[in-house]
Coordinates of N, CA, C and O and ligand atoms in Angstrom, one line a residue:
M267 N -71.8 -28.2 67.0 CA -71.4 -27.8 66.4 C -72.0 -27.7 64.7 O -72.6 -29.6 65.2
S268 N -71.8 -27.2 64.5 CA -73.0 -27.7 62.4 C -72.1 -28.7 62.2 O -71.0 -28.2 62.4
E269 N -72.6 -29.6 61.4 CA -71.6 -30.3 60.3 C -71.3 -30.0 59.1 O -72.6 -28.6 58.7
K270 N -70.5 -30.5 58.6 CA -70.4 -29.4 56.8 C -71.8 -30.2 56.0 O -72.5 -31.2 56.4
R271 N -72.3 -29.3 54.9 CA -73.3 -29.7 54.5 C -72.8 -31.1 54.1 O -71.8 -31.4 53.0
K272 N -74.2 -31.9 52.7 CA -73.9 -33.6 52.8 C -74.8 -33.7 51.4 O -74.1 -34.0 50.4
D273 N -75.2 -32.4 50.6 CA -76.1 -32.5 49.7 C -75.2 -31.7 48.4 O -75.5 -30.6 47.3
Y274 N -73.7 -30.9 48.4 CA -73.0 -30.3 47.8 C -72.8 -31.4 46.5 O -73.5 -32.1 46.5
L275 N -72.3 -30.2 45.3 CA -72.8 -30.7 44.0 C -71.2 -32.5 43.9 O -70.2 -31.4 44.9
S276 N -71.2 -33.1 43.2 CA -70.0 -33.3 42.8 C -69.4 -32.9 42.1 O -70.0 -31.8 41.4
W277 N -68.3 -33.5 42.0 CA -67.5 -32.7 40.8 C -68.0 -32.7 39.5 O -68.4 -32.0 38.7
D278 N -68.9 -34.4 39.3 CA -69.3 -34.5 37.5 C -70.1 -33.4 37.8 O -70.4 -33.2 36.7
E279 N -71.8 -33.3 39.0 CA -72.6 -32.3 38.4 C -71.8 -30.6 38.6 O -72.0 -29.9 37.7
Y280 N -70.9 -30.7 38.8 CA -70.2 -29.4 38.9 C -70.0 -29.3 38.0 O -70.4 -28.2 36.5
F281 N -68.5 -30.4 37.0 CA -68.4 -30.0 35.5 C -69.3 -30.1 34.8 O -69.4 -28.9 33.5
M282 N -70.6 -30.5 34.8 CA -71.2 -31.0 33.6 C -72.2 -29.4 33.8 O -72.6 -28.8 33.1
G283 N -72.3 -29.6 34.7 CA -73.3 -27.8 35.0 C -72.5 -26.7 34.8 O -73.4 -26.3 33.6
V284 N -71.4 -26.9 34.0 CA -70.6 -25.3 34.2 C -70.3 -25.5 32.7 O -71.1 -24.6 32.0
A285 N -70.5 -26.5 32.1 CA -70.9 -26.6 30.6 C -71.7 -26.3 30.0 O -72.2 -26.0 28.9
M286 N -73.1 -26.8 30.7 CA -74.3 -26.7 30.4 C -75.0 -25.4 30.3 O -75.3 -24.5 29.3
L287 N -74.0 -24.6 31.8 CA -74.4 -22.9 31.9 C -73.4 -22.5 30.2 O -73.7 -21.3 29.6
S288 N -72.5 -22.7 30.1 CA -71.4 -22.2 29.1 C -72.7 -22.1 28.5 O -72.7 -21.2 27.0
G289 N -73.4 -23.8 27.2 CA -73.9 -23.6 26.1 C -75.1 -22.5 26.1 O -75.5 -22.3 25.4
M290 N -75.7 -21.7 27.1 CA -76.5 -21.2 27.3 C -76.2 -19.7 26.5 O -77.2 -19.3 26.5
R291 N -75.2 -19.7 26.5 CA -74.3 -18.4 25.8 C -74.5 -18.4 24.3 O -74.6 -17.8 24.0
S292 N -74.7 -19.7 23.6 CA -74.6 -20.0 22.5 C -76.2 -19.4 22.1 O -77.0 -19.1 22.6
K293 N -76.1 -18.6 21.0 CA -77.1 -18.3 19.8 C -77.5 -18.9 18.4 O -78.7 -18.5 18.4
D294 N -77.4 -20.1 18.7 CA -77.2 -21.4 17.8 C -78.8 -21.6 17.6 O -79.2 -22.3 19.1
P295 N -80.2 -21.1 16.9 CA -81.3 -21.5 17.6 C -82.3 -22.8 18.0 O -82.8 -23.3 18.4
S296 N -81.2 -23.5 17.4 CA -81.9 -24.8 17.1 C -80.9 -25.8 18.1 O -81.4 -26.4 19.3
T297 N -79.4 -26.0 18.5 CA -78.7 -26.4 19.5 C -78.0 -25.6 20.0 O -77.2 -25.5 19.6
Q298 N -77.6 -25.5 21.4 CA -76.3 -25.5 22.1 C -75.8 -26.0 22.6 O -76.8 -27.1 23.3
V299 N -74.4 -25.9 22.6 CA -73.6 -26.9 22.7 C -72.3 -26.1 24.0 O -71.7 -24.7 23.7
G300 N -72.0 -26.5 24.9 CA -71.1 -25.6 26.1 C -70.2 -27.3 26.6 O -70.6 -28.2 26.0
C301 N -69.0 -26.4 27.2 CA -67.6 -27.1 27.1 C -66.9 -26.8 28.4 O -66.6 -25.7 28.7
C302 N -66.1 -28.1 29.0 CA -66.1 -27.6 30.2 C -64.4 -28.2 30.2 O -64.9 -29.5 30.7
I303 N -63.1 -27.7 30.6 CA -62.4 -28.5 30.3 C -61.3 -28.6 32.1 O -61.6 -27.4 32.5
V304 N -61.0 -29.4 32.3 CA -60.8 -29.5 33.6 C -59.3 -30.4 33.8 O -59.0 -31.1 33.1
S305 N -58.6 -29.7 35.3 CA -57.7 -30.5 35.1 C -57.4 -31.7 35.7 O -58.3 -32.1 36.6
Q306 N -56.0 -32.4 36.0 CA -56.0 -33.5 36.8 C -56.6 -33.5 38.5 O -56.7 -34.1 38.9
E307 N -56.2 -32.0 38.7 CA -56.1 -31.2 40.0 C -57.7 -31.3 40.0 O -58.2 -30.5 41.1
N308 N -58.6 -31.4 39.3 CA -60.5 -31.3 39.2 C -60.4 -29.5 39.5 O -61.4 -28.6 40.0
K309 N -59.5 -28.7 39.3 CA -59.6 -27.6 38.8 C -60.0 -26.6 37.0 O -59.6 -27.4 36.4
I310 N -60.9 -25.8 36.8 CA -61.4 -25.6 35.8 C -60.4 -24.8 35.1 O -59.8 -23.8 35.6
L311 N -60.2 -25.8 33.5 CA -59.4 -24.7 32.5 C -59.5 -23.7 31.7 O -59.2 -22.8 31.0
S312 N -61.2 -24.5 31.2 CA -61.6 -23.4 30.2 C -62.9 -23.9 29.8 O -62.8 -25.2 30.3
M313 N -63.5 -23.4 29.2 CA -64.8 -22.8 28.7 C -65.1 -22.9 27.3 O -64.0 -22.1 26.5
G314 N -66.0 -23.3 26.8 CA -66.8 -22.3 25.6 C -68.1 -23.2 25.2 O -68.9 -23.8 25.9
Y315 N -68.6 -22.4 23.6 CA -69.7 -22.7 23.7 C -69.9 -22.5 22.1 O -68.7 -22.0 21.4
N316 N -71.1 -23.4 21.1 CA -70.7 -22.7 20.4 C -71.3 -21.5 19.2 O -72.3 -21.4 20.3
G317 N -70.4 -21.2 18.2 CA -70.6 -19.7 17.5 C -69.6 -19.8 16.8 O -69.1 -20.1 16.5
F318 N -69.9 -18.4 16.2 CA -69.1 -18.0 15.2 C -68.0 -17.2 15.4 O -67.8 -16.7 16.6
P319 N -66.6 -16.8 15.1 CA -66.0 -16.9 15.5 C -65.4 -14.9 15.5 O -66.5 -14.4 15.1
T320 N -64.6 -14.3 16.0 CA -64.2 -13.4 16.8 C -64.9 -13.1 15.6 O -64.1 -13.0 14.5
G321 N -65.6 -11.3 15.4 CA -65.4 -10.6 13.8 C -66.8 -10.7 12.9 O -67.2 -10.0 12.4
C322 N -67.3 -12.3 13.6 CA -67.9 -13.0 12.4 C -69.2 -12.4 13.2 O -69.4 -13.5 13.7
S323 N -70.5 -11.5 12.6 CA -71.4 -11.3 13.3 C -72.8 -12.3 13.7 O -72.9 -12.6 13.0
D324 N -73.1 -11.6 14.7 CA -73.9 -13.6 14.9 C -75.6 -13.0 14.5 O -76.4 -13.9 14.2
D325 N -75.3 -11.6 14.2 CA -76.5 -11.0 12.6 C -76.6 -11.0 11.8 O -77.0 -11.0 11.3
E326 N -75.0 -11.1 11.4 CA -75.5 -11.2 9.5 C -74.5 -12.4 9.5 O -75.6 -13.1 8.3
F327 N -74.2 -13.6 9.6 CA -74.0 -14.8 9.4 C -74.9 -16.0 9.5 O -75.6 -15.6 10.9
P328 N -74.9 -16.4 8.9 CA -76.6 -17.5 9.1 C -76.6 -18.5 9.9 O -75.4 -19.0 10.6
W329 N -77.9 -18.9 10.4 CA -78.2 -19.5 11.6 C -79.1 -20.7 10.9 O -79.0 -22.2 11.4
A330 N -79.0 -20.9 9.4 CA -79.5 -22.2 8.8 C -79.1 -22.7 8.8 O -77.7 -23.2 9.2
R331 N -79.8 -24.4 8.7 CA -79.1 -25.1 9.1 C -79.0 -26.5 7.7 O -78.1 -26.9 6.8
E332 N -80.4 -25.4 7.0 CA -80.4 -26.4 5.8 C -80.4 -25.1 4.5 O -80.7 -23.8 5.0
G333 N -80.8 -25.3 3.2 CA -80.2 -24.2 2.0 C -79.8 -25.4 0.9 O -78.7 -25.5 0.9
D334 N -79.8 -24.1 -0.6 CA -79.4 -24.7 -1.7 C -77.6 -24.5 -1.3 O -77.2 -25.0 -2.2
D335 N -77.9 -23.0 -0.6 CA -76.0 -22.9 -1.0 C -75.7 -23.1 0.4 O -75.9 -22.6 1.4
P336 N -74.7 -23.9 0.1 CA -74.3 -24.3 1.7 C -73.9 -22.9 2.4 O -73.5 -23.2 3.7
L337 N -73.0 -22.0 1.8 CA -72.6 -20.7 2.2 C -73.4 -20.0 2.9 O -72.8 -18.9 3.8
E338 N -74.9 -20.3 3.2 CA -75.8 -20.0 3.6 C -76.5 -20.7 4.6 O -77.7 -20.5 5.8
T339 N -75.5 -21.6 5.8 CA -75.9 -22.4 6.6 C -75.0 -21.9 7.3 O -73.8 -20.9 7.2
K340 N -74.6 -22.0 8.2 CA -74.4 -22.0 9.7 C -72.5 -22.7 9.4 O -72.2 -22.8 10.2
Y341 N -73.0 -24.3 9.2 CA -72.1 -25.3 9.5 C -70.6 -24.9 8.7 O -69.8 -25.3 9.1
V342 N -70.7 -24.1 7.9 CA -69.2 -23.6 7.0 C -68.4 -22.3 8.1 O -67.6 -22.5 8.2
Y343 N -69.3 -21.7 9.3 CA -69.0 -21.0 10.4 C -68.7 -21.2 11.2 O -67.6 -20.5 11.8
S344 N -69.5 -22.1 12.0 CA -70.0 -22.0 13.5 C -68.9 -22.4 14.1 O -67.7 -23.9 13.4
T345 N -67.9 -22.0 15.2 CA -66.7 -23.4 15.7 C -67.0 -23.9 17.0 O -68.5 -23.7 17.8
H346 N -68.0 -25.1 16.9 CA -67.6 -26.4 18.1 C -67.5 -26.2 19.2 O -66.3 -24.9 19.7
S347 N -68.4 -25.9 20.3 CA -68.3 -26.1 21.9 C -66.4 -26.4 22.1 O -65.8 -25.4 23.1
E348 N -66.6 -27.7 21.8 CA -64.7 -28.2 22.2 C -64.0 -27.7 21.7 O -63.0 -27.2 22.3
L349 N -63.6 -27.0 20.5 CA -62.9 -26.6 20.1 C -63.2 -25.2 20.3 O -62.0 -24.9 20.8
N350 N -63.9 -24.3 20.5 CA -63.2 -22.9 21.5 C -63.5 -23.2 22.7 O -62.0 -22.2 23.3
A351 N -63.5 -24.2 23.4 CA -62.7 -24.2 24.6 C -61.1 -25.0 25.2 O -60.7 -24.1 25.6
I352 N -61.3 -25.4 23.5 CA -59.3 -25.3 23.7 C -59.1 -24.5 23.1 O -57.1 -23.9 23.6
L353 N -58.9 -23.8 22.4 CA -58.6 -22.5 22.0 C -58.2 -21.5 23.1 O -58.2 -20.5 22.3
N354 N -59.9 -21.9 23.7 CA -59.7 -20.3 24.5 C -58.5 -20.9 26.0 O -58.6 -19.6 26.7
Y355 N -58.4 -22.0 25.8 CA -57.6 -22.0 27.1 C -55.6 -21.4 26.4 O -55.2 -21.8 25.4
S356 N -55.4 -20.5 27.4 CA -54.0 -19.9 27.4 C -53.1 -20.3 28.1 O -51.8 -19.6 28.4
G357 N -53.5 -21.4 28.8 CA -52.4 -21.3 29.8 C -50.9 -22.6 29.8 O -50.3 -23.1 30.5
G358 N -51.1 -23.1 28.4 CA -49.6 -24.6 28.2 C -50.2 -25.3 27.6 O -51.3 -25.4 27.0
S359 N -51.0 -26.7 28.5 CA -50.2 -27.5 28.0 C -51.8 -28.2 28.6 O -52.1 -28.0 29.9
L360 N -52.6 -28.7 27.9 CA -54.0 -29.8 28.3 C -53.8 -31.3 28.1 O -54.8 -32.1 28.6
V361 N -52.1 -31.9 28.5 CA -52.3 -33.2 28.6 C -52.7 -33.6 29.5 O -52.7 -32.8 31.3
G362 N -53.5 -34.8 30.0 CA -54.1 -35.6 30.6 C -55.5 -34.6 31.3 O -56.1 -35.4 32.1
A363 N -56.2 -33.6 30.6 CA -57.2 -33.0 31.4 C -58.3 -33.8 31.1 O -58.5 -34.9 29.8
R364 N -59.4 -33.4 30.8 CA -60.7 -34.1 30.8 C -61.7 -33.2 30.7 O -61.8 -32.1 31.0
L365 N -62.2 -33.3 29.4 CA -63.1 -32.5 29.5 C -64.8 -32.9 29.1 O -65.3 -33.7 28.9
Y366 N -65.9 -32.0 29.7 CA -67.0 -32.3 30.0 C -67.6 -31.7 28.4 O -67.5 -30.4 28.6
V367 N -68.5 -32.3 28.1 CA -69.0 -31.4 27.3 C -71.3 -32.0 27.1 O -70.9 -33.1 26.6
S368 N -71.4 -30.9 26.5 CA -73.0 -31.3 26.6 C -73.8 -32.5 25.4 O -74.6 -33.1 25.4
L369 N -73.0 -32.3 24.2 CA -73.4 -33.4 23.2 C -72.1 -34.5 22.8 O -70.3 -33.5 22.5
F370 N -72.1 -35.4 22.1 CA -70.8 -36.0 21.5 C -70.6 -35.1 20.8 O -70.3 -34.7 19.8
P371 N -69.1 -35.2 21.0 CA -67.9 -34.0 20.1 C -67.9 -34.7 18.9 O -68.1 -36.7 18.2
C372 N -67.6 -33.9 17.7 CA -68.0 -34.8 16.1 C -66.3 -35.2 15.9 O -65.3 -34.3 16.6
N373 N -66.1 -35.5 14.6 CA -64.8 -35.9 14.5 C -63.9 -34.8 14.1 O -63.1 -34.7 14.4
E374 N -63.8 -33.6 13.7 CA -62.7 -32.3 13.6 C -62.4 -32.3 15.0 O -62.0 -31.6 15.3
C375 N -63.4 -32.3 16.1 CA -63.2 -32.2 17.5 C -62.3 -32.9 18.5 O -61.6 -33.0 18.9
A376 N -62.8 -34.1 17.6 CA -61.7 -35.2 18.0 C -60.7 -35.4 17.7 O -59.6 -35.3 18.5
K377 N -60.5 -34.5 16.4 CA -58.9 -34.4 16.1 C -57.9 -33.4 17.2 O -56.8 -33.8 17.5
A378 N -58.8 -32.9 17.5 CA -57.9 -31.1 18.3 C -57.8 -31.7 19.8 O -57.1 -31.8 20.6
I379 N -58.9 -32.9 20.0 CA -58.8 -33.0 21.4 C -57.9 -34.8 21.6 O -57.1 -34.8 22.4
I380 N -57.2 -35.3 20.5 CA -56.6 -35.6 20.9 C -55.3 -35.4 20.4 O -54.5 -35.5 21.1
Q381 N -55.0 -34.4 19.4 CA -54.1 -33.7 20.0 C -53.2 -33.3 20.8 O -52.0 -32.6 21.3
C382 N -54.5 -32.5 21.4 CA -53.5 -31.5 22.8 C -53.9 -32.7 24.0 O -53.0 -31.4 25.1
G383 N -54.0 -33.9 23.7 CA -53.6 -34.6 25.1 C -55.3 -34.5 25.7 O -54.3 -35.0 27.0
I384 N -56.2 -34.3 25.6 CA -57.1 -34.8 26.5 C -57.0 -36.4 26.7 O -56.8 -36.7 25.7
R385 N -57.5 -37.2 27.8 CA -57.6 -38.2 28.0 C -58.7 -38.8 28.1 O -59.0 -39.9 27.9
E386 N -59.5 -37.8 28.6 CA -60.7 -38.0 28.9 C -62.4 -37.1 28.6 O -61.8 -36.2 28.6
V387 N -63.0 -38.0 27.8 CA -64.2 -36.8 27.8 C -65.7 -37.2 27.8 O -65.4 -38.7 28.3
I388 N -66.7 -36.7 28.5 CA -68.2 -37.0 29.0 C -68.4 -36.1 29.0 O -68.1 -34.7 28.8
Y389 N -69.5 -37.3 27.8 CA -70.7 -36.2 27.2 C -72.5 -36.7 28.2 O -72.5 -37.5 28.6
A390 N -73.4 -36.1 27.6 CA -74.4 -35.3 28.2 C -75.9 -36.2 26.9 O -76.3 -37.4 28.1
N391 N -75.4 -35.9 25.9 CA -76.3 -36.4 25.0 C -75.4 -36.8 23.7 O -74.2 -36.5 23.2
D392 N -75.8 -38.1 23.0 CA -74.8 -38.5 21.9 C -76.5 -38.8 20.7 O -76.5 -39.1 20.2
K393 N -76.7 -37.5 20.3 CA -78.6 -37.8 19.6 C -77.5 -37.8 17.5 O -78.6 -37.9 16.8
Y394 N -76.4 -37.4 18.0 CA -75.4 -37.8 16.2 C -75.2 -39.2 16.4 O -74.6 -38.9 15.5
S395 N -75.2 -39.9 17.8 CA -74.1 -41.1 17.4 C -74.4 -42.0 16.4 O -73.4 -42.8 15.9
D396 N -75.4 -42.1 15.1 CA -75.4 -42.8 13.4 C -75.0 -41.7 12.6 O -75.0 -42.3 12.2
T397 N -74.0 -41.0 12.7 CA -74.1 -40.0 11.7 C -71.9 -40.4 12.0 O -71.1 -41.0 12.6
P398 N -71.8 -39.7 9.9 CA -70.0 -40.9 9.7 C -69.4 -40.2 10.8 O -68.3 -40.3 10.9
S399 N -70.1 -38.2 11.4 CA -69.1 -37.8 12.3 C -68.7 -38.4 13.3 O -67.0 -38.0 14.2
V400 N -70.0 -38.7 14.1 CA -69.6 -39.3 15.7 C -69.1 -40.7 15.4 O -68.0 -41.3 16.1
I401 N -69.2 -41.5 14.7 CA -68.7 -42.7 14.1 C -67.3 -42.8 14.5 O -66.4 -43.0 15.0
A402 N -66.8 -41.8 12.9 CA -64.9 -41.5 13.2 C -64.5 -40.6 14.0 O -63.4 -41.1 14.6
S403 N -65.3 -40.2 14.7 CA -64.9 -39.7 16.4 C -64.7 -40.7 17.0 O -63.1 -40.6 18.0
K404 N -65.5 -41.7 17.4 CA -65.2 -42.5 18.7 C -64.2 -43.7 17.8 O -63.2 -44.3 18.7
R405 N -63.8 -43.7 16.4 CA -63.2 -44.7 16.2 C -61.9 -44.1 16.2 O -60.7 -44.8 16.8
M406 N -61.6 -42.7 16.2 CA -60.5 -41.8 16.3 C -60.1 -42.4 17.4 O -58.5 -42.7 18.2
M407 N -60.5 -41.6 18.6 CA -61.4 -41.6 20.4 C -60.5 -43.1 20.6 O -59.5 -43.0 22.0
D408 N -61.0 -43.9 20.1 CA -60.0 -45.6 20.2 C -59.4 -45.5 20.4 O -58.2 -46.5 20.9
A409 N -58.6 -45.2 19.1 CA -57.1 -45.9 18.7 C -56.3 -45.0 19.5 O -55.2 -46.0 19.7
A410 N -56.4 -43.9 19.6 CA -55.7 -42.8 20.1 C -55.6 -42.8 21.8 O -55.0 -42.6 22.6
G411 N -56.5 -44.2 22.0 CA -56.9 -43.6 23.6 C -57.1 -42.6 24.8 O -57.4 -43.0 25.7
V412 N -58.1 -42.8 23.8 CA -58.8 -41.0 24.8 C -60.8 -41.8 25.5 O -61.1 -42.4 24.0
K413 N -60.3 -42.0 26.4 CA -61.6 -42.5 27.2 C -62.7 -41.6 26.9 O -62.1 -40.4 26.8
Y414 N -63.8 -42.1 27.0 CA -65.1 -41.1 26.8 C -66.5 -42.0 27.6 O -66.0 -43.4 27.6
H415 N -67.3 -41.3 28.2 CA -68.3 -42.3 28.7 C -69.2 -41.1 28.9 O -69.6 -40.1 29.4
Q416 N -71.0 -41.7 29.3 CA -71.9 -40.9 29.1 C -72.1 -39.8 30.6 O -71.9 -41.1 31.4
Y417 N -72.5 -39.1 31.2 CA -72.6 -38.4 32.1 C -73.5 -39.3 32.6 O -74.6 -39.7 32.5
R418 N -73.1 -39.4 34.7 CA -74.3 -40.4 34.4 C -75.7 -39.1 35.2 O -75.2 -38.8 36.3
K419 N -76.6 -39.2 34.9 CA -78.0 -38.0 35.2 C -78.1 -38.2 36.8 O -78.3 -39.5 37.3
T420 N -77.9 -37.2 37.4 CA -78.9 -37.4 39.0 C -80.0 -36.9 38.6 O -80.2 -36.1 38.1
E421 N -80.2 -37.1 39.9 CA -82.1 -36.6 40.4 C -81.7 -35.0 40.8 O -82.6 -34.2 40.3
R422 N -81.0 -34.1 41.0 CA -80.9 -33.4 41.0 C -81.1 -31.7 40.0 O -80.9 -32.1 38.6
E423 N -81.9 -31.4 40.6 CA -82.4 -30.3 39.2 C -81.3 -28.8 40.3 O -81.5 -28.6 41.6
V424 N -81.2 -27.9 39.5 CA -80.6 -26.7 39.5 C -81.1 -25.4 39.4 O -81.5 -25.3 37.6
T425 N -81.8 -24.5 40.6 CA -82.3 -22.8 39.7 C -81.3 -22.0 40.6 O -81.5 -22.1 41.3
I426 N -81.6 -21.6 39.2 CA -80.4 -20.2 40.0 C -81.1 -19.1 39.0 O -81.6 -18.9 37.9
C427 N -81.4 -17.7 40.3 CA -82.1 -16.7 39.7 C -81.4 -15.9 39.6 O -80.5 -15.5 40.2
L428 N -81.6 -15.1 38.1 CA -80.0 -14.1 38.1 C -80.9 -12.9 38.0 O -82.2 -12.8 37.7
Ligands
LIG731 N1 -70.4 -31.7 19.9 C1 -71.1 -30.6 18.8 C2 -71.7 -30.6 18.2 C3 -71.9 -30.0 17.7 N2 -71.9 -29.1 18.3 C4 -72.6 -27.6 17.4 C5 -72.8 -27.5 16.2 C6 -73.5 -26.5 15.9 O1 -73.3 -24.7 16.2 C7 -74.1 -27.3 16.5 C8 -75.0 -28.2 15.7 O2 -76.6 -28.1 15.2 P1 -77.1 -28.8 14.8 O3 -76.9 -29.7 13.8 O4 -78.2 -29.6 15.7 O5 -78.7 -27.9 14.5 O6 -73.9 -27.4 17.6 C9 -70.9 -28.7 18.9 O7 -70.9 -27.3 19.4 N3 -70.2 -29.2 19.5
ZN732 ZN1 -67.0 -30.6 17.0

């Protein structure tokens, strides 16, 4: 009798993989971020990626990072992957959930994460760790008791032919 497979995805690989796949939907030319929210029973509750709100055309609103006029940059319009994942959830409470995200949450997303009761954040990249936004985010999550740690990368490479 054949035995069960041994090289199946771990929970962390699975959920971070789903977060990264979700990020591939982003139209942001410089940074694509994906997020996956998971219940205490390891059920996927919601997903999100960074982009403009519904009705704000990807082709009409600006993707620029810099400009004399802030209104001509993406920052005033884009919704972050974490906030989109929280807002996409229509099932009720997120209390006790875990959030997998490909980039450490900013201060605004940290507020939403704390307020909806998410208890743990697992992030892949922390490239903006020196910014006031991320420093404030960590300060708030520390104060609120939201745990966070970096995803422990494995040797696994996943190829999907679509
Ligand atoms: N935790 C984060 C951090 C950033 N984002 C989004 C916001 C922008 O669309 C993009 C960052 O752009 P950059 O300044 O690197 O050109 O990523 C997010 O969704 N979640
Ligand atoms: Zn954010």
